[in-house]
PDB file of C-alpha atoms and ligand atoms in Angstrom:
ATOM      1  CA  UNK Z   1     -22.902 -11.342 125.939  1.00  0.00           C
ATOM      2  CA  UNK Z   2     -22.597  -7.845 126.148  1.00  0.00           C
ATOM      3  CA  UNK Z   3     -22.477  -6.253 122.596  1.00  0.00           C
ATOM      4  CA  UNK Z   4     -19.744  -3.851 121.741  1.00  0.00           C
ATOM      5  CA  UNK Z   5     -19.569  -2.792 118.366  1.00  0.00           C
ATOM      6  CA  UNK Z   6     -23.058  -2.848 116.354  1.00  0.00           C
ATOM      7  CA  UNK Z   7     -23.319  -2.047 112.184  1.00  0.00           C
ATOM      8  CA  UNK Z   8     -26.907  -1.676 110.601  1.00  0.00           C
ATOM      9  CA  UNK Z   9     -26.695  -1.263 106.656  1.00  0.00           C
ATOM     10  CA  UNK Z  10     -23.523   0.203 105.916  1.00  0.00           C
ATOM     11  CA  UNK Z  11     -23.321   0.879 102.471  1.00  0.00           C
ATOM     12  CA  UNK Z  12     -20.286   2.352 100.948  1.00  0.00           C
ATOM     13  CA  UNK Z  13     -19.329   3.625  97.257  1.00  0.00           C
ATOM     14  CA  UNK Z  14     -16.184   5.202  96.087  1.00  0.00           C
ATOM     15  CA  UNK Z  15     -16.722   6.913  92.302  1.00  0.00           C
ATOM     16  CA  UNK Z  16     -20.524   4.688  91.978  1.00  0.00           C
ATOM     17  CA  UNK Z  17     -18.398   1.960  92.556  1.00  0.00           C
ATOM     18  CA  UNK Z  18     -20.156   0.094  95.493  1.00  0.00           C
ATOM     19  CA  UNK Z  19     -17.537  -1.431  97.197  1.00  0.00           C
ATOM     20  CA  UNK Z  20     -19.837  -2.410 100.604  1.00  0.00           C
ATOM     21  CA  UNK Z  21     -23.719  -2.871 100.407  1.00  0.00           C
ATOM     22  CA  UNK Z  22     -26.097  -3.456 103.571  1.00  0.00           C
ATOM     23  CA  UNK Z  23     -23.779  -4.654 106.127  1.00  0.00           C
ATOM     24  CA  UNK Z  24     -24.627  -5.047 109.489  1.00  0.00           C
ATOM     25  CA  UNK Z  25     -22.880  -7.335 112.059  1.00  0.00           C
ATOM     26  CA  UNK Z  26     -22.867  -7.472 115.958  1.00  0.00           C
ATOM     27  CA  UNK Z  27     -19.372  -7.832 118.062  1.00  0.00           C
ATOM     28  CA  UNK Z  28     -19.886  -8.888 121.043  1.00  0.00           C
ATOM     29  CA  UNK Z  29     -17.583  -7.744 124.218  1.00  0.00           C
ATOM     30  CA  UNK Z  30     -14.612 -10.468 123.832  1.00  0.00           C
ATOM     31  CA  UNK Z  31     -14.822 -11.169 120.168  1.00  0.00           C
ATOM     32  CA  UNK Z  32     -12.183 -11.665 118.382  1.00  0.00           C
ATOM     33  CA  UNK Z  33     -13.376 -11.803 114.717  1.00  0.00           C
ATOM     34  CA  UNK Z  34     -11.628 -12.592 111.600  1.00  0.00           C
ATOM     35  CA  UNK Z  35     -12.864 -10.986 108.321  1.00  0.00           C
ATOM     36  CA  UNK Z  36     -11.481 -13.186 105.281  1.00  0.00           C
ATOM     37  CA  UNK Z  37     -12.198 -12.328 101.099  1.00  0.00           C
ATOM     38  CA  UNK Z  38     -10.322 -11.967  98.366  1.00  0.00           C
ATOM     39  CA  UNK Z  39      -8.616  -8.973  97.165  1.00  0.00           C
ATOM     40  CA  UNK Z  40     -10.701  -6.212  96.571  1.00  0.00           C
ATOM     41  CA  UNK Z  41     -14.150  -7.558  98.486  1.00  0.00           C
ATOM     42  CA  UNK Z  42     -13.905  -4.518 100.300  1.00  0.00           C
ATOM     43  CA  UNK Z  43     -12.033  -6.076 103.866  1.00  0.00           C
ATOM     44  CA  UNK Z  44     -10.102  -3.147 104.543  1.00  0.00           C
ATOM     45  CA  UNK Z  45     -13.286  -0.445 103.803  1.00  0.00           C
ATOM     46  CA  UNK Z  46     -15.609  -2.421 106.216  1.00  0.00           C
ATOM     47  CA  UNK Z  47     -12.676  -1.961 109.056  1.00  0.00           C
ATOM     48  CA  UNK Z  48     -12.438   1.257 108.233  1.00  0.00           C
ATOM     49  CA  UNK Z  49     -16.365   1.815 109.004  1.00  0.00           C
ATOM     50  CA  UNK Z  50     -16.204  -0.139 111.774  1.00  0.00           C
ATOM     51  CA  UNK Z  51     -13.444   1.649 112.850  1.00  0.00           C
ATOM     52  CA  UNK Z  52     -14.671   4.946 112.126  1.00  0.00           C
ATOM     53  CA  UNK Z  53     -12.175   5.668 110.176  1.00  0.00           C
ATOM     54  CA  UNK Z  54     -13.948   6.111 106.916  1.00  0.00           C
ATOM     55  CA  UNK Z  55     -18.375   7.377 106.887  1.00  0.00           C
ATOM     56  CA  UNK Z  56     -20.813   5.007 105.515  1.00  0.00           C
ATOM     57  CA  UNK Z  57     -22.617   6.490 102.746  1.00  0.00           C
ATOM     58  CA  UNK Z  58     -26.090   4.914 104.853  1.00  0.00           C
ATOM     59  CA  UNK Z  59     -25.952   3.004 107.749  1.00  0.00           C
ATOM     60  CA  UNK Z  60     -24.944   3.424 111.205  1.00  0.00           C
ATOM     61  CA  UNK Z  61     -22.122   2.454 113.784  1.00  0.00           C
ATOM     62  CA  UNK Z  62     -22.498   2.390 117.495  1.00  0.00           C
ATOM     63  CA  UNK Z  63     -19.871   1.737 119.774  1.00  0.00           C
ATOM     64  CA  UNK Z  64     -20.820   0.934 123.088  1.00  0.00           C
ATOM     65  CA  UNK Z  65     -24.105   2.276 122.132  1.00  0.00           C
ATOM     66  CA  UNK Z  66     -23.305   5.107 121.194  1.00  0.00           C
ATOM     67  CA  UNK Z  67     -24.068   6.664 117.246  1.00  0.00           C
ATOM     68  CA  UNK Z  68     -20.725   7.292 115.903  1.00  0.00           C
ATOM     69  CA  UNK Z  69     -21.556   8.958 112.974  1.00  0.00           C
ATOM     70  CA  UNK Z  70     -24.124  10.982 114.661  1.00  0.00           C
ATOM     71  CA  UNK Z  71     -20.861  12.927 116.128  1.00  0.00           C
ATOM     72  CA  UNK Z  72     -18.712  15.751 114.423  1.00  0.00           C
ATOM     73  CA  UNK Z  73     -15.497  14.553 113.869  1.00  0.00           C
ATOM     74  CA  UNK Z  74     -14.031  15.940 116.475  1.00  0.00           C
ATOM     75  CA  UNK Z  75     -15.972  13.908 118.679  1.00  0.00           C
ATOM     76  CA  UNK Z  76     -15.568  10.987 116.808  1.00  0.00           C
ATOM     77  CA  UNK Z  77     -11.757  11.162 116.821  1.00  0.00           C
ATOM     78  CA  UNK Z  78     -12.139  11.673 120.510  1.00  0.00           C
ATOM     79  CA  UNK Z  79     -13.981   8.144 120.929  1.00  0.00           C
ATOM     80  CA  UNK Z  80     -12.011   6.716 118.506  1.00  0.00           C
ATOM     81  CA  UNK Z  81      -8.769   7.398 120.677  1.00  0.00           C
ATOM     82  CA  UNK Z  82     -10.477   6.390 123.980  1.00  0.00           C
ATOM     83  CA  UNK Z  83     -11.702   3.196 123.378  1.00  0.00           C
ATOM     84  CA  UNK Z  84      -9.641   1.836 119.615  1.00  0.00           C
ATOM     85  CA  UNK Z  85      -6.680   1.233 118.605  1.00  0.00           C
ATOM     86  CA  UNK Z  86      -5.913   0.345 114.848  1.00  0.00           C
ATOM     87  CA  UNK Z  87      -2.913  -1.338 113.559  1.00  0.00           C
ATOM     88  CA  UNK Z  88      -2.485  -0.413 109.510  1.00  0.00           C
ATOM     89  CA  UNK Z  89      -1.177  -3.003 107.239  1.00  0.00           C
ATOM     90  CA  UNK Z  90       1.930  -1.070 106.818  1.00  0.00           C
ATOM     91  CA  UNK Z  91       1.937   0.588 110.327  1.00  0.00           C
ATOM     92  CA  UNK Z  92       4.482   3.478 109.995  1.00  0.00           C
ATOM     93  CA  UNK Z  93       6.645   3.768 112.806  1.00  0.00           C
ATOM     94  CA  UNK Z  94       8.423   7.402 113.371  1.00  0.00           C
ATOM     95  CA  UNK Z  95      11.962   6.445 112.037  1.00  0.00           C
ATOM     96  CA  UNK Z  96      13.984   9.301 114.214  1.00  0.00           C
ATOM     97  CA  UNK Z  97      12.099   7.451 117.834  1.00  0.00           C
ATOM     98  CA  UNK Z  98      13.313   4.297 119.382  1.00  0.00           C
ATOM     99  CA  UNK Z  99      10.973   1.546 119.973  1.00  0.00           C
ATOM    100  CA  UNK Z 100      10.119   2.918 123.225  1.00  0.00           C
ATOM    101  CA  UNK Z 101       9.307   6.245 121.806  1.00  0.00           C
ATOM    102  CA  UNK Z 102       7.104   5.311 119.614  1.00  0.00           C
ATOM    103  CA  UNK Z 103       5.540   2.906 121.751  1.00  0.00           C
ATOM    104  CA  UNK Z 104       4.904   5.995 124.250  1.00  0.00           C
ATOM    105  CA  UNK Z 105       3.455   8.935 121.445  1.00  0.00           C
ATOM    106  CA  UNK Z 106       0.067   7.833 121.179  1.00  0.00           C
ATOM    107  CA  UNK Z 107       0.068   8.103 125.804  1.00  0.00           C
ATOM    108  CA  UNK Z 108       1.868  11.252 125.031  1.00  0.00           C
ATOM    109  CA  UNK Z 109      -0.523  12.658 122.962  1.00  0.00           C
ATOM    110  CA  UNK Z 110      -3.456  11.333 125.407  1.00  0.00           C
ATOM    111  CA  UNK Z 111      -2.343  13.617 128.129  1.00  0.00           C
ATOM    112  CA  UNK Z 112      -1.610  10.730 130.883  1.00  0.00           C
ATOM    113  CA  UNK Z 113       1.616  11.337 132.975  1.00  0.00           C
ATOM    114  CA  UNK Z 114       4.832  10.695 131.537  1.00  0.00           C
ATOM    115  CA  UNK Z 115       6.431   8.226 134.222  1.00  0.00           C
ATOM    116  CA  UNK Z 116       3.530   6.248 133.998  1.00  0.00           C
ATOM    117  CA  UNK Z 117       3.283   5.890 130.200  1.00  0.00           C
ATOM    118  CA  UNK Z 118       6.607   4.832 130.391  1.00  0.00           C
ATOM    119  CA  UNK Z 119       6.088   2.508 132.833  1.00  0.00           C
ATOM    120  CA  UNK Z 120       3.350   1.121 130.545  1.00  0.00           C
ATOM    121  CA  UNK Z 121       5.210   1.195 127.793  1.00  0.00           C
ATOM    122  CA  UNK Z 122       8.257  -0.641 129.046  1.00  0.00           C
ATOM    123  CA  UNK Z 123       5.585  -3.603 130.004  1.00  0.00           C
ATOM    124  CA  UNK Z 124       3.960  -3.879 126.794  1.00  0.00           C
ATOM    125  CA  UNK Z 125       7.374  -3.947 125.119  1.00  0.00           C
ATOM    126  CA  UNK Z 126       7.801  -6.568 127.520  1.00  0.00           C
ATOM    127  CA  UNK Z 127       4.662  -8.757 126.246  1.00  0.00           C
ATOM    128  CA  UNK Z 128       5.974  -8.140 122.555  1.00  0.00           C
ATOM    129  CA  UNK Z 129       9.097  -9.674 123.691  1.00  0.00           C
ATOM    130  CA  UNK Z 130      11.221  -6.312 122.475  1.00  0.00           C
ATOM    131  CA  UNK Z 131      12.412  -5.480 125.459  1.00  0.00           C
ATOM    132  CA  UNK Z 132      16.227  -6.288 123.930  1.00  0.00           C
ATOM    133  CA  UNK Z 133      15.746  -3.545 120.717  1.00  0.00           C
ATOM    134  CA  UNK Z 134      13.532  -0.716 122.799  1.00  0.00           C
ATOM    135  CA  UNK Z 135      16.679   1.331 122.384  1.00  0.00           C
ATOM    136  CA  UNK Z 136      16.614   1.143 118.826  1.00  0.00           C
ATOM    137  CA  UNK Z 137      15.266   2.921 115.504  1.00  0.00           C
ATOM    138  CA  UNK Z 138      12.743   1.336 113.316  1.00  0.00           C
ATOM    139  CA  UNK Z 139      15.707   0.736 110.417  1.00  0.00           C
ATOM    140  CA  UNK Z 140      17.668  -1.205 112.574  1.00  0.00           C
ATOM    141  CA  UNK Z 141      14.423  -3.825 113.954  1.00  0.00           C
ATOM    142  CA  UNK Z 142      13.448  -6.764 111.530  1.00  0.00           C
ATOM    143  CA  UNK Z 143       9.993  -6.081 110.220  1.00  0.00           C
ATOM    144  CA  UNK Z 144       8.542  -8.857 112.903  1.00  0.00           C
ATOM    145  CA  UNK Z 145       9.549  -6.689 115.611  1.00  0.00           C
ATOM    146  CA  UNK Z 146       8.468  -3.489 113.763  1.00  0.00           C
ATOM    147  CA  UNK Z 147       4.602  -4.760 113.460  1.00  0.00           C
ATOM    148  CA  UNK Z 148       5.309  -5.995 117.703  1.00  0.00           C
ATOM    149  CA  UNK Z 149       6.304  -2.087 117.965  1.00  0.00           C
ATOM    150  CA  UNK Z 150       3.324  -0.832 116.531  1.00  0.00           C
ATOM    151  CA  UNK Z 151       0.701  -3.352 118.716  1.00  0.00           C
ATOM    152  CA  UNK Z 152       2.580  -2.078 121.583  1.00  0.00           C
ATOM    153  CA  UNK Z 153       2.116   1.160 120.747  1.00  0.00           C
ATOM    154  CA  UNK Z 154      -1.928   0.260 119.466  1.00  0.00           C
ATOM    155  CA  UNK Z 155      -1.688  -1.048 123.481  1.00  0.00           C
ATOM    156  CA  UNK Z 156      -0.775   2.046 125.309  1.00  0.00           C
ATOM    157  CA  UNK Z 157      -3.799   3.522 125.166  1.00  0.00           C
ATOM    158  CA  UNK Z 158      -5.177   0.294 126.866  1.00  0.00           C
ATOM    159  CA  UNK Z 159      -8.321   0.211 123.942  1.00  0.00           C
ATOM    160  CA  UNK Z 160     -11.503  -2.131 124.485  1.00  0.00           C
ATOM    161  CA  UNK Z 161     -11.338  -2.826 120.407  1.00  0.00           C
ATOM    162  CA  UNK Z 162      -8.445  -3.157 118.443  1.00  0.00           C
ATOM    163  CA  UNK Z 163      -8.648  -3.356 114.596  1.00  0.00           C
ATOM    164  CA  UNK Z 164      -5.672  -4.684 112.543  1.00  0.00           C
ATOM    165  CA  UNK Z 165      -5.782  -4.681 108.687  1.00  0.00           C
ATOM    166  CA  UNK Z 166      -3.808  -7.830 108.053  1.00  0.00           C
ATOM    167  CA  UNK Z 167      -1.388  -7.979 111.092  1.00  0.00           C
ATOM    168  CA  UNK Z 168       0.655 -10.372 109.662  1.00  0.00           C
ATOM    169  CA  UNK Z 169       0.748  -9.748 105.775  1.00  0.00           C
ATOM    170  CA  UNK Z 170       4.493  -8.681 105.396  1.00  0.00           C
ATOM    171  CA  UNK Z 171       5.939 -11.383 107.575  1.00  0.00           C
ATOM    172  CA  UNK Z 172       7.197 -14.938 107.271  1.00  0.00           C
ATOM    173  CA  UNK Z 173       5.378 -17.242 108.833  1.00  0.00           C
ATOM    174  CA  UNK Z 174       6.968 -17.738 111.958  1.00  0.00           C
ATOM    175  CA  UNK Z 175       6.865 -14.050 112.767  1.00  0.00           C
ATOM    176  CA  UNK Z 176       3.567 -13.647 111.981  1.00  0.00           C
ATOM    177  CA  UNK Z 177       2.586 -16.962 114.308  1.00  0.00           C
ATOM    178  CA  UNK Z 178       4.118 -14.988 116.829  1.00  0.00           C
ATOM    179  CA  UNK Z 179       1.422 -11.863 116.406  1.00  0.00           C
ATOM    180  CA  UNK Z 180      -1.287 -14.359 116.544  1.00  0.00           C
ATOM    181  CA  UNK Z 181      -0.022 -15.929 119.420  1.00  0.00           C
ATOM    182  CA  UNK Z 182       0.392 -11.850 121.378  1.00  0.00           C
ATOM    183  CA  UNK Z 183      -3.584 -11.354 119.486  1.00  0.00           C
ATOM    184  CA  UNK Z 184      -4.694 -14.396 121.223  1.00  0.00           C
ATOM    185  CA  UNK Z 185      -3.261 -13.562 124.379  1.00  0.00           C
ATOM    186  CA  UNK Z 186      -4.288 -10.499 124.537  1.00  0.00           C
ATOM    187  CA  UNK Z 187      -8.179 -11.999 123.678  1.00  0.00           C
ATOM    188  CA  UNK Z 188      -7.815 -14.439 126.078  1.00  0.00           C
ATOM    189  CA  UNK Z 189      -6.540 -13.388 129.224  1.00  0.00           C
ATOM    190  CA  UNK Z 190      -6.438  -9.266 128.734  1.00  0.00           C
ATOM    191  CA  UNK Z 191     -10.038  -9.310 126.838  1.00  0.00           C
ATOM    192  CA  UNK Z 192      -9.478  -6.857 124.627  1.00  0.00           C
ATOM    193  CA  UNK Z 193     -12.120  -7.338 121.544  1.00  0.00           C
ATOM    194  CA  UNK Z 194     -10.151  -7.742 118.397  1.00  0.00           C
ATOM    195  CA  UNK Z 195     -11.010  -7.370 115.079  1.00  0.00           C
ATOM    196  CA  UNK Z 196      -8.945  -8.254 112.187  1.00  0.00           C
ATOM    197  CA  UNK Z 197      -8.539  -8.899 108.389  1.00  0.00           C
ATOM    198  CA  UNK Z 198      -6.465 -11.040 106.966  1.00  0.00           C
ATOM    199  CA  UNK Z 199      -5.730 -13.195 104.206  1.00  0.00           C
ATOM    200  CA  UNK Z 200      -4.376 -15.843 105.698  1.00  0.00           C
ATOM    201  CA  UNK Z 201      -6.796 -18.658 106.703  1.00  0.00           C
ATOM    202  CA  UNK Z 202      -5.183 -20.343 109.653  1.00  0.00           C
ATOM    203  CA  UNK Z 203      -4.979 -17.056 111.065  1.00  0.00           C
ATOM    204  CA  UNK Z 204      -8.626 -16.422 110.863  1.00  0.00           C
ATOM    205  CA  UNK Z 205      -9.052 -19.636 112.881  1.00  0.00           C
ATOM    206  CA  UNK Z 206      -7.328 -17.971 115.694  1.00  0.00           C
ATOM    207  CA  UNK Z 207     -10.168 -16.121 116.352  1.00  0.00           C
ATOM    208  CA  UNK Z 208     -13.941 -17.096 117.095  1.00  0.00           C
ATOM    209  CA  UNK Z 209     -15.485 -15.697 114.466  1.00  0.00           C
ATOM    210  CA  UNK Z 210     -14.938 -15.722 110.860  1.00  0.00           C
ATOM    211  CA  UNK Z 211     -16.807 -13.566 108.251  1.00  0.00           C
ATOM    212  CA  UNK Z 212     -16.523 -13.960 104.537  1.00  0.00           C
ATOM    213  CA  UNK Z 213     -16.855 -11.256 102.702  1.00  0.00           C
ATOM    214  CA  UNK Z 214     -17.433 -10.841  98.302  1.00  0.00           C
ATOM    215  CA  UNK Z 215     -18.125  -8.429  96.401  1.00  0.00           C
ATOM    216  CA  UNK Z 216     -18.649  -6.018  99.595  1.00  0.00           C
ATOM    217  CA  UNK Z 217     -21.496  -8.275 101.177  1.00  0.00           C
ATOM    218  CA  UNK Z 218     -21.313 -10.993 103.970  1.00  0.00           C
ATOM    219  CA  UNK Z 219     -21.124 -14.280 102.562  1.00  0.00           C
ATOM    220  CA  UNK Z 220     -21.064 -16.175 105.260  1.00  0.00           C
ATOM    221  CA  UNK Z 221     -20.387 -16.453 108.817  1.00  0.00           C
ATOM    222  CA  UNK Z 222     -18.692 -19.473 110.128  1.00  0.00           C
ATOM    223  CA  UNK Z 223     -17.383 -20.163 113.721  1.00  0.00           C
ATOM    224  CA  UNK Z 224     -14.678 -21.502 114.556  1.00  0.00           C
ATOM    225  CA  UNK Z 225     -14.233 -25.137 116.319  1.00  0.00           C
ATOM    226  CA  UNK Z 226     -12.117 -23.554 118.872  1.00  0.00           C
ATOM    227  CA  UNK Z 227     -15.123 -21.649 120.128  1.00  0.00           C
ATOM    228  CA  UNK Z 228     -17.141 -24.446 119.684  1.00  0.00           C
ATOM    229  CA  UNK Z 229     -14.917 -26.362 122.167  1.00  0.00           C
ATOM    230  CA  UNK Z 230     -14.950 -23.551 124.254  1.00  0.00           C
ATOM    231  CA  UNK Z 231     -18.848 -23.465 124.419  1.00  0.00           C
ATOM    232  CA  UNK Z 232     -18.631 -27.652 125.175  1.00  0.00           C
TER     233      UNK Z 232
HETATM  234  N1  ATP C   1     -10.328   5.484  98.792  1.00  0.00           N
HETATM  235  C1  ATP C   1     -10.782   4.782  97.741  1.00  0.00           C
HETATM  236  N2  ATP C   1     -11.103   5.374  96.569  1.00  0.00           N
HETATM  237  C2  ATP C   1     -11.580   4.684  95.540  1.00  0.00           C
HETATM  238  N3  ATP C   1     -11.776   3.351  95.548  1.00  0.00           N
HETATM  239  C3  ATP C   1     -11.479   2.691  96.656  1.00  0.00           C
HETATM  240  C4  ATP C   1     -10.954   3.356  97.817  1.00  0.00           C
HETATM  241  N4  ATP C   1     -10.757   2.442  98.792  1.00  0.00           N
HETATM  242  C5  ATP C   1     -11.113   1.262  98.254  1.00  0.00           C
HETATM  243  N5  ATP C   1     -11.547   1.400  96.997  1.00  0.00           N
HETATM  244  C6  ATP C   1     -12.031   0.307  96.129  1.00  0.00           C
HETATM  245  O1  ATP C   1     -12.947  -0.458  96.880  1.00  0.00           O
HETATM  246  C7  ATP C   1     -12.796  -1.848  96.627  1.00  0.00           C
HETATM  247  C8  ATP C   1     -12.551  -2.571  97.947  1.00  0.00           C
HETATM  248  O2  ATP C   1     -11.323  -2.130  98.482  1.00  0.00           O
HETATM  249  P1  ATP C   1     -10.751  -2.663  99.838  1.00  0.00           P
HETATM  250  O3  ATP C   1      -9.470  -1.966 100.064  1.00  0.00           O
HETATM  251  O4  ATP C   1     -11.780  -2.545 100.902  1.00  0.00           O
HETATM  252  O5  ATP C   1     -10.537  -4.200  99.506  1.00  0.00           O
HETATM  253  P2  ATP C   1      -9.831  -5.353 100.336  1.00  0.00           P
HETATM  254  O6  ATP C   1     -10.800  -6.452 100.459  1.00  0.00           O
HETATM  255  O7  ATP C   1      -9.276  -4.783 101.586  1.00  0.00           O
HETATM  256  O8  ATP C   1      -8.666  -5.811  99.357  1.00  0.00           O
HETATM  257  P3  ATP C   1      -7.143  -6.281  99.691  1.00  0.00           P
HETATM  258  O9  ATP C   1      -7.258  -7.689 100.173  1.00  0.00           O
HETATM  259  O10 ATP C   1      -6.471  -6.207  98.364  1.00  0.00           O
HETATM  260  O11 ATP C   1      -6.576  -5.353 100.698  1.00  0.00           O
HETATM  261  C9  ATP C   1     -11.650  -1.964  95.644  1.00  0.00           C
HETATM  262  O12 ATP C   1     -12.181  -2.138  94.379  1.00  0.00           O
HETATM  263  C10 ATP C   1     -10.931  -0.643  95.760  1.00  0.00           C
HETATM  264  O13 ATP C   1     -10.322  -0.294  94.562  1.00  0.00           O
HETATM  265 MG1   MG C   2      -7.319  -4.437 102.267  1.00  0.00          MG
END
């Protein structure tokens, strides 16, 4: 299998406090990995370095190959928006767009044609099954279809890795099994490479790999019996 995303000793510290320590971990093409630990094992930092968002202190990131961190950050902002999207815990949506806007910025901002990001956008909002509030502001959408607005909108730029920090962490659980359900989909049959944290343990098993993290080191790795099935 063809490997994506590829970390060699990360180590991370914020104030000598080291919150990741000689991480590395291979994500293969069609991956769609769950990273589980309690509060504070450092989750949300290790997306962030996978993600690019945040620079390891030591260690390295390549994406497709390439060195991320051996880019300016110019250039890493530019790979970032070709081939990720990321979906923040509390993904703020602009409050004065309508669903569709905001769906559309981030294809906006890319520089594609207008008719066709709307196009694009319109079929996402589709998939999300939002078609009914694309007319309306973020205030006026439950919070369910808020976080459906914001994975359209993580979709638009049509990204071969998507990271979500806890997708489903403000929701009930029937909104958030509907997520899951659009995440596995979107695994499955558009093979986009996901990689998410979450709390929640059922919705770890969604995907086919599940990494523990504590104290800011890899635990363990277990894999799921759905992609043991799969490999039967
Ligand atoms: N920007 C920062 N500055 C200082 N300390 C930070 C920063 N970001 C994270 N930390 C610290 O690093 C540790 C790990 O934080 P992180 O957010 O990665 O944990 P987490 O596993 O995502 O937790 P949670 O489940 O609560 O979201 C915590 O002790 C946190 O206080
Ligand atoms: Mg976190």
């Amino acid at each position: 299998m063809e490997i994506i995303l590829y970390a060699e000793g990360l180590f991370k510290s914020y104030n000598g406090n080291n919150v990741i320590k000689d991480i590395s971990l291979s994500v293969s093409k069609g991956d769609f990995l769950s990273i589980i630990g309690n509060s504070g094992a450092g989750k949300s930092t290790l997306l962030y370095l996978l993600a690019g968002i945040e620079k390891p202190d030591r260690g390295k990131v390549l994406l497709e190959g390439k060195d991320l961190f051996s880019l300016n950050d110019t250039e890493i902002a530019a790979v970032r928006a070709k081939k990720t999207s990321f979906v923040f815990q509390f993904d703020n949506l602009f409050q004065d767009l309508t669903v569709l806007e905001n769906v559309m910025l981030p294809g906006i901002i890319s520089g594609r044609k207008r008719k066709e990001i709307k196009n694009n956008a319109e079929l996402l909002i589709e998939y999300m099954h939002i078609s009914r509030i694309r007319d309306s502001k973020p205030s006026e959408i439950s919070g369910g279809e808020q976080q459906r607005t914001a994975l359209a909108r993580a979709m638009i730029t049509n990204p071969e890795i998507l990271f979500l920090d806890e997708p489903t962490g403000s929701l009930n659980s029937e909104a958030g099994n509907i997520i899951m359900d659009i995440l596995k989909n979107l695994n499955k049959e558009h093979k986009v490479t996901i990689i998410q944290v979450t709390h929640n343990i059922t919705n770890a098993q969604r995907g086919n790999r599940i990494i523990l993290l504590k104290d800011g080191v890899i635990q363990e790795e277990l894999t799921t019996e759905l992609d043991i099935n799969t490999k039967n």
